[in-house]
Short mmCIF file of C-alpha atoms in Angstrom, two decimals:
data_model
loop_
_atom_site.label_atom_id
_atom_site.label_comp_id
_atom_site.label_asym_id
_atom_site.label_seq_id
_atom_site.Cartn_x
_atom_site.Cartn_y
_atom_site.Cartn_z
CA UNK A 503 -79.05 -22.50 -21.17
CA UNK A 504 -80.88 -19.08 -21.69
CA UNK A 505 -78.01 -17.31 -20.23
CA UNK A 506 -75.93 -19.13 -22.24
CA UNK A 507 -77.29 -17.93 -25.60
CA UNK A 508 -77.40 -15.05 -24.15
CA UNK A 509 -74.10 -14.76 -23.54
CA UNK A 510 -73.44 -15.86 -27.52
CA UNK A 511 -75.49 -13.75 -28.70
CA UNK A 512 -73.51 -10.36 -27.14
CA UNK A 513 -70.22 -11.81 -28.08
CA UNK A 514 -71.76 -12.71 -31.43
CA UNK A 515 -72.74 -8.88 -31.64
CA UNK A 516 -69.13 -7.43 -30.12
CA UNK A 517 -67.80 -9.66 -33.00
CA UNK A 518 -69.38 -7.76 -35.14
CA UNK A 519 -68.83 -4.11 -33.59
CA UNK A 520 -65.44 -4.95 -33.65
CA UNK A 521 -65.44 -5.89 -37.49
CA UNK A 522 -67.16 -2.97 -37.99
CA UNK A 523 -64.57 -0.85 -36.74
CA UNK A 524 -61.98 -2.80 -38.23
CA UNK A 525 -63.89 -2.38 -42.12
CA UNK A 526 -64.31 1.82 -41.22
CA UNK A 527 -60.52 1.98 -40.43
CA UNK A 528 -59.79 0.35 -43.29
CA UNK A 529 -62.45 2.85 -45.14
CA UNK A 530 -60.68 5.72 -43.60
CA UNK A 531 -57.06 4.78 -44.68
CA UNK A 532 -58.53 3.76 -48.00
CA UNK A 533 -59.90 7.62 -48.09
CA UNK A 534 -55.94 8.71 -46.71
CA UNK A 535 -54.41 6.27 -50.08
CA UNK A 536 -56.13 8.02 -52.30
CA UNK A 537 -55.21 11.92 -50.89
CA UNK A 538 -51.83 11.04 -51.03
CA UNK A 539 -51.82 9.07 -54.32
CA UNK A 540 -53.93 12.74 -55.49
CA UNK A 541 -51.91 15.10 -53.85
CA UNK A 542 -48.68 13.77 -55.61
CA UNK A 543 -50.49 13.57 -58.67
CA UNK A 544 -51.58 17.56 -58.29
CA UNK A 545 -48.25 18.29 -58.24
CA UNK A 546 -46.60 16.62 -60.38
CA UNK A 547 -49.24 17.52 -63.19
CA UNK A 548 -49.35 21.40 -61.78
CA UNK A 549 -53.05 20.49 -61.82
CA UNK A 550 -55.18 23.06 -59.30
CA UNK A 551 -58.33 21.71 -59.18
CA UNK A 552 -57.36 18.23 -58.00
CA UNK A 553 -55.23 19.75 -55.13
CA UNK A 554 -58.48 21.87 -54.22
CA UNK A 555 -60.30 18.99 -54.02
CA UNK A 556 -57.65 17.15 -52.21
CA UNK A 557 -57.59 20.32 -49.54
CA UNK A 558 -61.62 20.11 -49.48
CA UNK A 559 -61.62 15.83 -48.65
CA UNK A 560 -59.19 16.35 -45.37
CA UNK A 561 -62.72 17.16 -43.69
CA UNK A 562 -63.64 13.73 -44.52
CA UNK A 563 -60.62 12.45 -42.91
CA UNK A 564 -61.11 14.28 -39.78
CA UNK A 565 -64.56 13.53 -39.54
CA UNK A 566 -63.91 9.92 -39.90
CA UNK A 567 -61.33 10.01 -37.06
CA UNK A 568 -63.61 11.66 -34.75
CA UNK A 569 -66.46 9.50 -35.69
CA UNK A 570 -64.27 5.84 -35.28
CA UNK A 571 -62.87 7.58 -31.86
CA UNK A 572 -66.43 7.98 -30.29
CA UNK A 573 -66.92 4.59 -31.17
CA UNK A 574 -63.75 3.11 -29.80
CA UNK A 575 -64.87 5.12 -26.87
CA UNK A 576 -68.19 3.49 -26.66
CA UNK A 577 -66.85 -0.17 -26.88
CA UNK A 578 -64.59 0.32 -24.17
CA UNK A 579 -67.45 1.93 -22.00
CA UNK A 580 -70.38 -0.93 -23.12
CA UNK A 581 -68.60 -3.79 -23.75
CA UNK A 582 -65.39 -3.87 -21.63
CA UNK A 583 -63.37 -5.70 -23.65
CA UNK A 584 -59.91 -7.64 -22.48
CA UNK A 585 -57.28 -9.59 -23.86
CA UNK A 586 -56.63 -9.30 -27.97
CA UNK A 587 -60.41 -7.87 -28.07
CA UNK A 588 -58.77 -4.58 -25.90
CA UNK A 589 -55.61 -4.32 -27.90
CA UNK A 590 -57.71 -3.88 -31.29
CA UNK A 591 -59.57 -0.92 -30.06
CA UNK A 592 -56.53 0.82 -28.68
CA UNK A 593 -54.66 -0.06 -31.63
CA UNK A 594 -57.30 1.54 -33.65
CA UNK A 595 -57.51 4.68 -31.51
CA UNK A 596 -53.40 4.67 -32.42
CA UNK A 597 -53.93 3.82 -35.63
CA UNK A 598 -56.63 6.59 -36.69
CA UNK A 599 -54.67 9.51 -35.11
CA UNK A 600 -51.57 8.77 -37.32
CA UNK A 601 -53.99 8.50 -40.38
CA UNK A 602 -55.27 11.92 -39.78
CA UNK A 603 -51.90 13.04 -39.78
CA UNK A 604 -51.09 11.35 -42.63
CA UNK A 605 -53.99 13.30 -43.70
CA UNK A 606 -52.52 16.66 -43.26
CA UNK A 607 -49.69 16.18 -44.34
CA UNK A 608 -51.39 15.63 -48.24
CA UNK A 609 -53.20 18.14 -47.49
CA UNK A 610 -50.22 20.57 -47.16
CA UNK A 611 -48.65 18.88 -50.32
CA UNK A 612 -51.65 19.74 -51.93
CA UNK A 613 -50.71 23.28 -50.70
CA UNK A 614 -47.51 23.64 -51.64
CA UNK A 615 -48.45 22.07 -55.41
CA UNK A 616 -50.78 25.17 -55.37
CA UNK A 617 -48.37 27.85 -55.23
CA UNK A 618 -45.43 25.83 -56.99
CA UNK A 619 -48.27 25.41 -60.38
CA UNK A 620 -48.07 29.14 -60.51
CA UNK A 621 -44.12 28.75 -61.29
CA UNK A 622 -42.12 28.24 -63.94
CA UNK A 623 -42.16 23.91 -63.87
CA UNK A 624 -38.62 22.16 -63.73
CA UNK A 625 -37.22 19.68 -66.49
CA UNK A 626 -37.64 16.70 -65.06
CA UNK A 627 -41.17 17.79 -64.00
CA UNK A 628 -40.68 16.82 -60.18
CA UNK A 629 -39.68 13.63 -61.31
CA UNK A 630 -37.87 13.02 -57.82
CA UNK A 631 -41.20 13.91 -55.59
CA UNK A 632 -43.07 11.99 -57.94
CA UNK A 633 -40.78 8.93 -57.12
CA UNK A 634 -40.68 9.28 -53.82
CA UNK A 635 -44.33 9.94 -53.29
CA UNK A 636 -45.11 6.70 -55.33
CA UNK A 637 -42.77 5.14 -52.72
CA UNK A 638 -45.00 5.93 -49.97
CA UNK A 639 -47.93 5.05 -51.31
CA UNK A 640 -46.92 2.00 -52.09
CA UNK A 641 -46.13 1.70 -48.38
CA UNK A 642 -49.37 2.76 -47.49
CA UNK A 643 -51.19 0.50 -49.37
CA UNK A 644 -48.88 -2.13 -47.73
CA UNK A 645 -50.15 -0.67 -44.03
CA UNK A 646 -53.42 -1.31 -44.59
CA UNK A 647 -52.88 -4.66 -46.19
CA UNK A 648 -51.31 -5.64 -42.95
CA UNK A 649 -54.03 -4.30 -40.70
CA UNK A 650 -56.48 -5.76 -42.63
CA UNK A 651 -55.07 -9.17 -42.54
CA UNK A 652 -53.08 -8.48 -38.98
CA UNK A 653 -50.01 -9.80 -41.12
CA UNK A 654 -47.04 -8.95 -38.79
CA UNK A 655 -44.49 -10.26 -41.32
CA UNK A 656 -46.01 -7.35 -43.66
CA UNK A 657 -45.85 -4.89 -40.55
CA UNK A 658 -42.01 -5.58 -40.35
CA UNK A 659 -41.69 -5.31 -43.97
CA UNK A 660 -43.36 -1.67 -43.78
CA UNK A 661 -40.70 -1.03 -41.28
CA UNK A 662 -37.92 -1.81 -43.08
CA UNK A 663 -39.64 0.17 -45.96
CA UNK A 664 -39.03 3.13 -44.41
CA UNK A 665 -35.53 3.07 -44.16
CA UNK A 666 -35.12 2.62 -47.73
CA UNK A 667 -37.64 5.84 -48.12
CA UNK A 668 -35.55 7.77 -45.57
CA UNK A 669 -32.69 7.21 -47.93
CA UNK A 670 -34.36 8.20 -50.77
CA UNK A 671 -35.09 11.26 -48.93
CA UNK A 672 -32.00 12.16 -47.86
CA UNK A 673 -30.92 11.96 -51.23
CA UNK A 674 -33.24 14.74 -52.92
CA UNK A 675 -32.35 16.89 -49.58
CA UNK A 676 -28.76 16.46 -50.67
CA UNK A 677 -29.21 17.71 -54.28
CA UNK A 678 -31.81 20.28 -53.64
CA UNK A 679 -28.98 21.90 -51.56
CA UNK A 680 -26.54 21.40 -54.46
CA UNK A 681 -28.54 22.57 -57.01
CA UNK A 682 -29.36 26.02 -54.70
CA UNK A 683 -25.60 26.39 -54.18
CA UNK A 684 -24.72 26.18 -57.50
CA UNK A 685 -27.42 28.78 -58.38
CA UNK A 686 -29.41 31.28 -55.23
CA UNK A 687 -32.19 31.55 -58.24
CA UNK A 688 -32.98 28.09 -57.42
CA UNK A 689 -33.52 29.16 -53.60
CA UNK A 690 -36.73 29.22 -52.89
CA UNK A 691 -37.63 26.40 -55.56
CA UNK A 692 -35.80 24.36 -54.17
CA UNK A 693 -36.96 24.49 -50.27
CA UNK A 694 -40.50 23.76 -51.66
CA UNK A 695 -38.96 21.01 -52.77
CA UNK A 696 -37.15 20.38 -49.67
CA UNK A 697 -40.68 21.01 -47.68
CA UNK A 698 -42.39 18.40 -49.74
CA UNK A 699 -40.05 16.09 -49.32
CA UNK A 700 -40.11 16.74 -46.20
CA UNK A 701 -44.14 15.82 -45.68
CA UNK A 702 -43.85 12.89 -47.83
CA UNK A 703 -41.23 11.34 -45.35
CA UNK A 704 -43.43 12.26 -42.34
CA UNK A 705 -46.03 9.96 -44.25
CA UNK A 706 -43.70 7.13 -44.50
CA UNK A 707 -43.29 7.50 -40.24
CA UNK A 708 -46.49 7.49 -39.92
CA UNK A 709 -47.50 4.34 -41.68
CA UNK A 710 -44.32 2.65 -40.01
CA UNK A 711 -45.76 3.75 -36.73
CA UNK A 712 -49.40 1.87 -37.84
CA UNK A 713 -46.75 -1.53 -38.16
CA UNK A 714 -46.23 -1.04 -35.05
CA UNK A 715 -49.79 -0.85 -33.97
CA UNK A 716 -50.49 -4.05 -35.65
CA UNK A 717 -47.51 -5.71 -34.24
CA UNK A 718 -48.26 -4.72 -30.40
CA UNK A 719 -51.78 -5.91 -31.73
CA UNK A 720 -51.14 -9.18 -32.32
CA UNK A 721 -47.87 -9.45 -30.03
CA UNK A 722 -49.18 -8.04 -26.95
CA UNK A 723 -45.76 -5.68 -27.37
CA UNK A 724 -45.08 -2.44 -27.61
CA UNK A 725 -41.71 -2.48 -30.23
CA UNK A 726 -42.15 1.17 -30.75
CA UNK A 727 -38.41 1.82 -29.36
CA UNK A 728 -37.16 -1.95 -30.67
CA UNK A 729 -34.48 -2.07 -33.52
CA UNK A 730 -35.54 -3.69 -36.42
CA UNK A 731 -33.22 -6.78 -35.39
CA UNK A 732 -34.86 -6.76 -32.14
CA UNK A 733 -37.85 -6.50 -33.92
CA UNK A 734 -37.52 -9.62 -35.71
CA UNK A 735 -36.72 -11.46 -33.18
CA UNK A 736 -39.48 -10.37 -31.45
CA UNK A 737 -41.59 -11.93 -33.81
CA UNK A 738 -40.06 -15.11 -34.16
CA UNK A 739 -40.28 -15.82 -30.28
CA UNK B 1497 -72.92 -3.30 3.87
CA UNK B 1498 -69.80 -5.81 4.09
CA UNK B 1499 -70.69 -5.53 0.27
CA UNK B 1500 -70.63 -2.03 0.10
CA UNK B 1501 -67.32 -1.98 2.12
CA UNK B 1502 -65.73 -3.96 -0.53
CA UNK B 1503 -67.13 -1.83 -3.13
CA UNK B 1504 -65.41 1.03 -1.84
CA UNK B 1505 -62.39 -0.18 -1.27
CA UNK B 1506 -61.96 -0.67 -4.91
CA UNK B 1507 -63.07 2.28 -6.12
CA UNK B 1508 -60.76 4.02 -3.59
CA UNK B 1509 -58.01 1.70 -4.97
CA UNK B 1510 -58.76 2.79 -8.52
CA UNK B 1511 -58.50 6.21 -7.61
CA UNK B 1512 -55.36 5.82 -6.47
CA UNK B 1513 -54.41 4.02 -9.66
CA UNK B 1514 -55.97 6.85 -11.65
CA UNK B 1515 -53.96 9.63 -9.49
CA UNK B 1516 -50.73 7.31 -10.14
CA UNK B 1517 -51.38 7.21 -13.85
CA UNK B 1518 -51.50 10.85 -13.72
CA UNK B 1519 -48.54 11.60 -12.00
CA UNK B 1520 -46.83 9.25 -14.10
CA UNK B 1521 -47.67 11.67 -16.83
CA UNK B 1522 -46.76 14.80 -15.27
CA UNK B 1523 -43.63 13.31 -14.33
CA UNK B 1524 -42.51 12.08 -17.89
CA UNK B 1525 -43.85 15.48 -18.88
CA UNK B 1526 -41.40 17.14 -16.41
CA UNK B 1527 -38.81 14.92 -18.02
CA UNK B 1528 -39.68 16.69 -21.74
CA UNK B 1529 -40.07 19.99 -20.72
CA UNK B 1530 -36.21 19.54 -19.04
CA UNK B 1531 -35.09 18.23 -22.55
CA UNK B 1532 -36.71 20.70 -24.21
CA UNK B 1533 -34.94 23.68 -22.35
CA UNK B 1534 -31.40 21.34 -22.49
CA UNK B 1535 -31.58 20.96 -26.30
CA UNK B 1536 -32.63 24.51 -27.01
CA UNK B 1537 -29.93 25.68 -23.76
CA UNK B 1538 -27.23 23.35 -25.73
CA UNK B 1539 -27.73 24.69 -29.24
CA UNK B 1540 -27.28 28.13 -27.96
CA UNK B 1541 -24.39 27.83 -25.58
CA UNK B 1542 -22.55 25.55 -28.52
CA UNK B 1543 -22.46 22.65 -25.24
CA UNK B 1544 -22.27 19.52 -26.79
CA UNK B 1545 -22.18 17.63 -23.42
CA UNK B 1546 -25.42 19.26 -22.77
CA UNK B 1547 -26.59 17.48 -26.40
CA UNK B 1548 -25.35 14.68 -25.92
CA UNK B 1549 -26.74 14.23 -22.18
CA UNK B 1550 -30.32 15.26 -23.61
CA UNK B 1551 -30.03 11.89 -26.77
CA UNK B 1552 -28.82 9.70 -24.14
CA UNK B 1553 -32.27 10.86 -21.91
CA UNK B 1554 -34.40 10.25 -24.71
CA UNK B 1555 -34.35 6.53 -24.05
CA UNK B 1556 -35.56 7.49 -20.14
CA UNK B 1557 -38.77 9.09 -22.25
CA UNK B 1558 -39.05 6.21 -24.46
CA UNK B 1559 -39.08 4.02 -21.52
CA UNK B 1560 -41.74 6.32 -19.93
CA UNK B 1561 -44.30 6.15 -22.86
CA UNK B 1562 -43.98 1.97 -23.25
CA UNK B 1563 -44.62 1.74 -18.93
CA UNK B 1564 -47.33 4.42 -18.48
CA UNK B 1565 -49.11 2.71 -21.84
CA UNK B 1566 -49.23 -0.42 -20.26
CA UNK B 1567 -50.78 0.29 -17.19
CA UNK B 1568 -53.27 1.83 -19.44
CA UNK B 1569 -54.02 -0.89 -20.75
CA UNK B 1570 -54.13 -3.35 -17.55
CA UNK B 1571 -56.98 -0.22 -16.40
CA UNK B 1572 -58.67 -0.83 -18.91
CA UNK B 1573 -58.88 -4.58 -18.61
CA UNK B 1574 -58.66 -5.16 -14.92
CA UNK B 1575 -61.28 -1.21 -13.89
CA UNK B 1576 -63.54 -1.98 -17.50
CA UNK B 1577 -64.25 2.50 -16.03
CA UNK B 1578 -66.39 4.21 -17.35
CA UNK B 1579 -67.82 8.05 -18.37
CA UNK B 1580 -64.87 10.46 -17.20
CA UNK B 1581 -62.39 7.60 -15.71
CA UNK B 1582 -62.77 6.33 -19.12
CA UNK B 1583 -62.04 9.40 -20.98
CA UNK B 1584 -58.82 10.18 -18.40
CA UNK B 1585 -57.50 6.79 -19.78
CA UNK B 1586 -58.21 7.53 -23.36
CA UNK B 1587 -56.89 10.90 -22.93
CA UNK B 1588 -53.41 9.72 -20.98
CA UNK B 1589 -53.05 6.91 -24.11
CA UNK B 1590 -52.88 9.94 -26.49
CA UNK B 1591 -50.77 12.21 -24.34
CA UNK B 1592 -47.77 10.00 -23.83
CA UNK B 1593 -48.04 9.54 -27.66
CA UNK B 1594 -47.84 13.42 -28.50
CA UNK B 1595 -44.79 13.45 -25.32
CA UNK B 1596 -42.70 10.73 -26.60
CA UNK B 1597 -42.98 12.43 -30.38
CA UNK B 1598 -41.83 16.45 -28.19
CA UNK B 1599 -38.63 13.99 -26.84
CA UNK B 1600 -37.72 13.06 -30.48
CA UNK B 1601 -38.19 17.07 -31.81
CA UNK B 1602 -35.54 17.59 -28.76
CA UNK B 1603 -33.21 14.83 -29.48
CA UNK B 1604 -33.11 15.85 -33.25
CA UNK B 1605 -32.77 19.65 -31.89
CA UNK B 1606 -29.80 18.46 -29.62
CA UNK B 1607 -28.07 16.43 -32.92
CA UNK B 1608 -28.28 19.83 -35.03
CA UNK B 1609 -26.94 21.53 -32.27
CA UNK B 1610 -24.09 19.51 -31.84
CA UNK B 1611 -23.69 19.80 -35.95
CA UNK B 1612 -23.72 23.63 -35.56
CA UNK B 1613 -21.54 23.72 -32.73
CA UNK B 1614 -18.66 22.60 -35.25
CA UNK B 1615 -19.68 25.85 -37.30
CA UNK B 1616 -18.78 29.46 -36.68
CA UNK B 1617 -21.27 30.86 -34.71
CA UNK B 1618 -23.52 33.58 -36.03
CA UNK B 1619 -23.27 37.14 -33.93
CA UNK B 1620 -26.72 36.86 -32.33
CA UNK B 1621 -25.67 33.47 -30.99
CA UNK B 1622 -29.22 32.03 -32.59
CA UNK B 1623 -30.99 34.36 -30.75
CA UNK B 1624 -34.48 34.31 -32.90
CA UNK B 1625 -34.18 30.13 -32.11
CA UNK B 1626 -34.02 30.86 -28.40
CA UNK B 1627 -36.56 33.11 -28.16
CA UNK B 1628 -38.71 30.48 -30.36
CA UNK B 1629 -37.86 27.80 -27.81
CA UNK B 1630 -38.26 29.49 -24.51
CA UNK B 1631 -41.98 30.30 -25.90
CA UNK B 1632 -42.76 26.28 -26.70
CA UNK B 1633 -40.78 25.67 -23.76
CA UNK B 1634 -43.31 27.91 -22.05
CA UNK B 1635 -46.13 26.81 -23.63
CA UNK B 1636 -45.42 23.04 -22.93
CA UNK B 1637 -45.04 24.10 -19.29
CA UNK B 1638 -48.44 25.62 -19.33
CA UNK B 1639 -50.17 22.68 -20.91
CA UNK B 1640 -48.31 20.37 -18.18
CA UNK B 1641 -50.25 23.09 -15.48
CA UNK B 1642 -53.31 22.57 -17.58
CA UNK B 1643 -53.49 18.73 -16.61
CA UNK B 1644 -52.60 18.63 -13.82
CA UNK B 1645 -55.46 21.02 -13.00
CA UNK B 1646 -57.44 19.78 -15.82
CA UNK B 1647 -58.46 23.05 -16.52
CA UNK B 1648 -59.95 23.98 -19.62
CA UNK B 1649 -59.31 27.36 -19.63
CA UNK B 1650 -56.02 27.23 -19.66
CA UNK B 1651 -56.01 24.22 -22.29
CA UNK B 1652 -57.79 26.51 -24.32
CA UNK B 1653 -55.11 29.17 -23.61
CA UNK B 1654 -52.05 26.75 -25.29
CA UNK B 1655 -54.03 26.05 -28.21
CA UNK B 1656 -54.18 30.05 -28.52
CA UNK B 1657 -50.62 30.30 -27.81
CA UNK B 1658 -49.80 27.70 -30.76
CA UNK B 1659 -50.90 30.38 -33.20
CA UNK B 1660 -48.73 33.07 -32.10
CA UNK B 1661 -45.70 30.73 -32.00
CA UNK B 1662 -46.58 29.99 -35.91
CA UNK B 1663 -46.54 33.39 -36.77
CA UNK B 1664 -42.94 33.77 -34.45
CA UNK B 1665 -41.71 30.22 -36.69
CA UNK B 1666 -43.61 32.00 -40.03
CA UNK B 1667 -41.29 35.27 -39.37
CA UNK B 1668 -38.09 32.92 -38.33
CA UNK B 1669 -38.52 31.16 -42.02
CA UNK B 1670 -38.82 33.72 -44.05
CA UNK B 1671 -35.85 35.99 -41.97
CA UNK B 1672 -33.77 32.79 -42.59
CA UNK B 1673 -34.75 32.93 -46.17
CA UNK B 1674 -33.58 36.17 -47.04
CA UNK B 1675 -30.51 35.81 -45.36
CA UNK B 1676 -30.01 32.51 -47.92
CA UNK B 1677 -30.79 34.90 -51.08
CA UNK B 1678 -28.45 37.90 -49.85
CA UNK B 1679 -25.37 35.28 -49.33
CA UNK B 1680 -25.31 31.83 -50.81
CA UNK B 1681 -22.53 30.75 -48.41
CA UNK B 1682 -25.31 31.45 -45.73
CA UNK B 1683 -26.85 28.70 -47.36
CA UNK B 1684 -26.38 25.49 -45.45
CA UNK B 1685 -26.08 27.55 -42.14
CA UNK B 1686 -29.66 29.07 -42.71
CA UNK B 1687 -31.17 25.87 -43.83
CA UNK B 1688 -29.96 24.09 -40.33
CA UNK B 1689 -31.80 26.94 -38.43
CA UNK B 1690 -34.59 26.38 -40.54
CA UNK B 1691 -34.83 22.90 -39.67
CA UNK B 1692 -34.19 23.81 -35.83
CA UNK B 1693 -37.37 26.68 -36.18
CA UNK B 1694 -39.14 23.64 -37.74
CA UNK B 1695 -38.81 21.23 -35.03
CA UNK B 1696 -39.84 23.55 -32.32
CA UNK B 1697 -42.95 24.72 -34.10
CA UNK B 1698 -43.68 20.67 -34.36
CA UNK B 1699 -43.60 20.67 -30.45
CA UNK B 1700 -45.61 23.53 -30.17
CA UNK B 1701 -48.08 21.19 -32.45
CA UNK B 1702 -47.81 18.38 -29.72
CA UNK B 1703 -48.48 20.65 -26.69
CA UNK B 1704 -51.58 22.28 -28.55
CA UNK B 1705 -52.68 18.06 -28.93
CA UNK B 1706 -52.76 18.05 -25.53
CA UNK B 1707 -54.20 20.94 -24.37
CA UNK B 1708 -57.18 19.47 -26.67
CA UNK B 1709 -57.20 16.54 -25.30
CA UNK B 1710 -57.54 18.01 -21.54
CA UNK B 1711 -60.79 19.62 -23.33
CA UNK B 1712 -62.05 15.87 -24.54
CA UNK B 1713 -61.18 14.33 -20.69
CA UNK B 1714 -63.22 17.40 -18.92
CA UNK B 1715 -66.20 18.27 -21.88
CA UNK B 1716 -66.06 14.44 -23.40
CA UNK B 1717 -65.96 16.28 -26.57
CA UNK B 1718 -63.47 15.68 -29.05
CA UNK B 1719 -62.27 19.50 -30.31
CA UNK B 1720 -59.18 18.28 -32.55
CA UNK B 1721 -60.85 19.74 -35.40
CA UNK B 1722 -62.30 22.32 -33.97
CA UNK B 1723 -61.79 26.53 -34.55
CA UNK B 1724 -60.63 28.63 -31.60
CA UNK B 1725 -63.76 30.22 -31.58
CA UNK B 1726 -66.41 27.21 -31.89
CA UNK B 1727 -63.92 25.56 -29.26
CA UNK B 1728 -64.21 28.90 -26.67
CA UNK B 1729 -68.48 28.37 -27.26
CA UNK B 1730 -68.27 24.83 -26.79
CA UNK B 1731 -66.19 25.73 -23.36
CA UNK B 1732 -69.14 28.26 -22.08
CA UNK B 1733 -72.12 25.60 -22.75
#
């Protein structure tokens, strides 16, 4: 009987270790939202002191990856986990590293919005950037939803999101190069544009890469290398 | 002592597991470091056979990352190990990651390949992309050394490495840039052998991930964030 409560009372605590790393994951990607939501927004508004700030919170986001690491590392060693219990935490040692990249890659937006808010600004104001950086946001924000609530139906949906942003993104890439071809001033404008792009798209793998976390989380699976038909049926078995 | 007879015999039979787990890795990193000199070997010699051999391996690495991951996994939940078997599995999880991502930067260098290889070559034969690739191809090789010796030293050596292969990409890029500005038809050409420069610099990323990790199995520090220099003190305590 003593062992017994014993026995409820560490599982009662591992529930709550586990939560606990569940609710800073979720505090980290929260942090990651909002540097992408603010390094699109320092470029698109040329404004410098937001994409400084931006540059100076990626510290945060590394620190917070090292920090939920240690403890992932610590579960495993004191508690042993098994079953769905050992899939969260190396889900979540997954699932931080592509956050921190996530992380870099605003932070290099926030770079590049830097040196293009010393140029002459475009028209349409990086309208196209600003479009596609909402997009993947948006997609973010969908990520996190789905680890938070281990929704798999909302993990698919993030990876089916990113074919639509790939598309979008091959778009710009095809008129930045028409625009440079029809005028070499527009060079080097343009593959900052290109470069963004480019980052912004990297963001969109990464979060489709965290669906895939959550789905080998609550699957058991790895669908890492599965087509999105496969995929599906995957989750309907 | 019939006990203690047991008790050896599985920790000798987890050390076998271990040593299989890590020749697992070295072998699917033998298996990237061959694509990685195929792609960079078929973009130079114009072989599309060559390309197309290295996409159709890519599924061989694929396979690699999903089998190695779970046996990971069943280590972790069958061993529960501890201190630096712990921190070997931890590490392995996060190496097959960063390999798997080198086999898609030589895939995608093996598609532009074959798209160039429909183009009129250039007289250097994409000599400055060669060079670029035999160093990460180098580089990888030496971070393969690294853990198989878990050595630290020479860990610490690839990270170094990494920076000289940015300034090699930095030099590439901007080369590639003037060419673009002197002679618009250069254009799409130059922007292909950007991408190319890009995509090997992203492996050199992946190899410098490792090498760090190699520091967090052996120190049980994680140096991800880390400058050269705090990382060389950190190696002498």
């Amino acid at each position: 009987m003593d062992k017994n409560k014993t026995g409820q009372h560490i599982s009662h605590q591992f529930n709550i270790e586990l939560n606990e790393i569940r609710n800073r994951v979720l505090e980290m990607g929260g942090l990651v939202e909002q540097q992408i939501n603010n390094a699109i927004k320092s470029l698109v508004e040329g404004d410098t002191n937001l994409a400084n700030a931006v540059i100076q919170r990626d510290m945060k986001v590394n620190a917070a990856e090292v920090a939920i690491d240690e403890e992932c590392s610590q579960i495993l060693a004191r508690r042993q986990p098994a079953a769905s219990d050992l899939r969260l935490v190396v889900a979540v040692i997954k699932t931080i590293t592509d956050l921190e990249r996530i992380g870099d890659q605003a932070e290099r937006i926030a770079r590049m919005g830097i040196r293009l808010a010393e140029q002459e600004r475009p028209k349409n104001g990086y309208h196209e950037l600003q479009n596609l950086g909402e997009h993947v946001a948006r997609m973010m924000h969908d990520t996190l939803d789905a680890f938070a609530r281990t929704d798999i139906e909302a993990a698919l949906r993030v990876a089916k999101e990113d074919l639509s942003l790939d598309q979008e993104y091959d778009g710009i890439m095809r008129q930045s190069l028409t625009f440079m071809m029809e005028d070499p001033r527009m060079i080097t404008r343009m593959l900052d544009v290109m470069w963004i792009a480019r980052a912004i798209e990297r963001i969109g793998d990464h979060a489709k890469n965290i669906g895939e976390y959550i789905i080998y989380l609550v699957k058991g699976k790895n669908v890492r290398h599965t087509s999105l038909e496969d995929m599906e049926q995957e989750l309907q078995d």
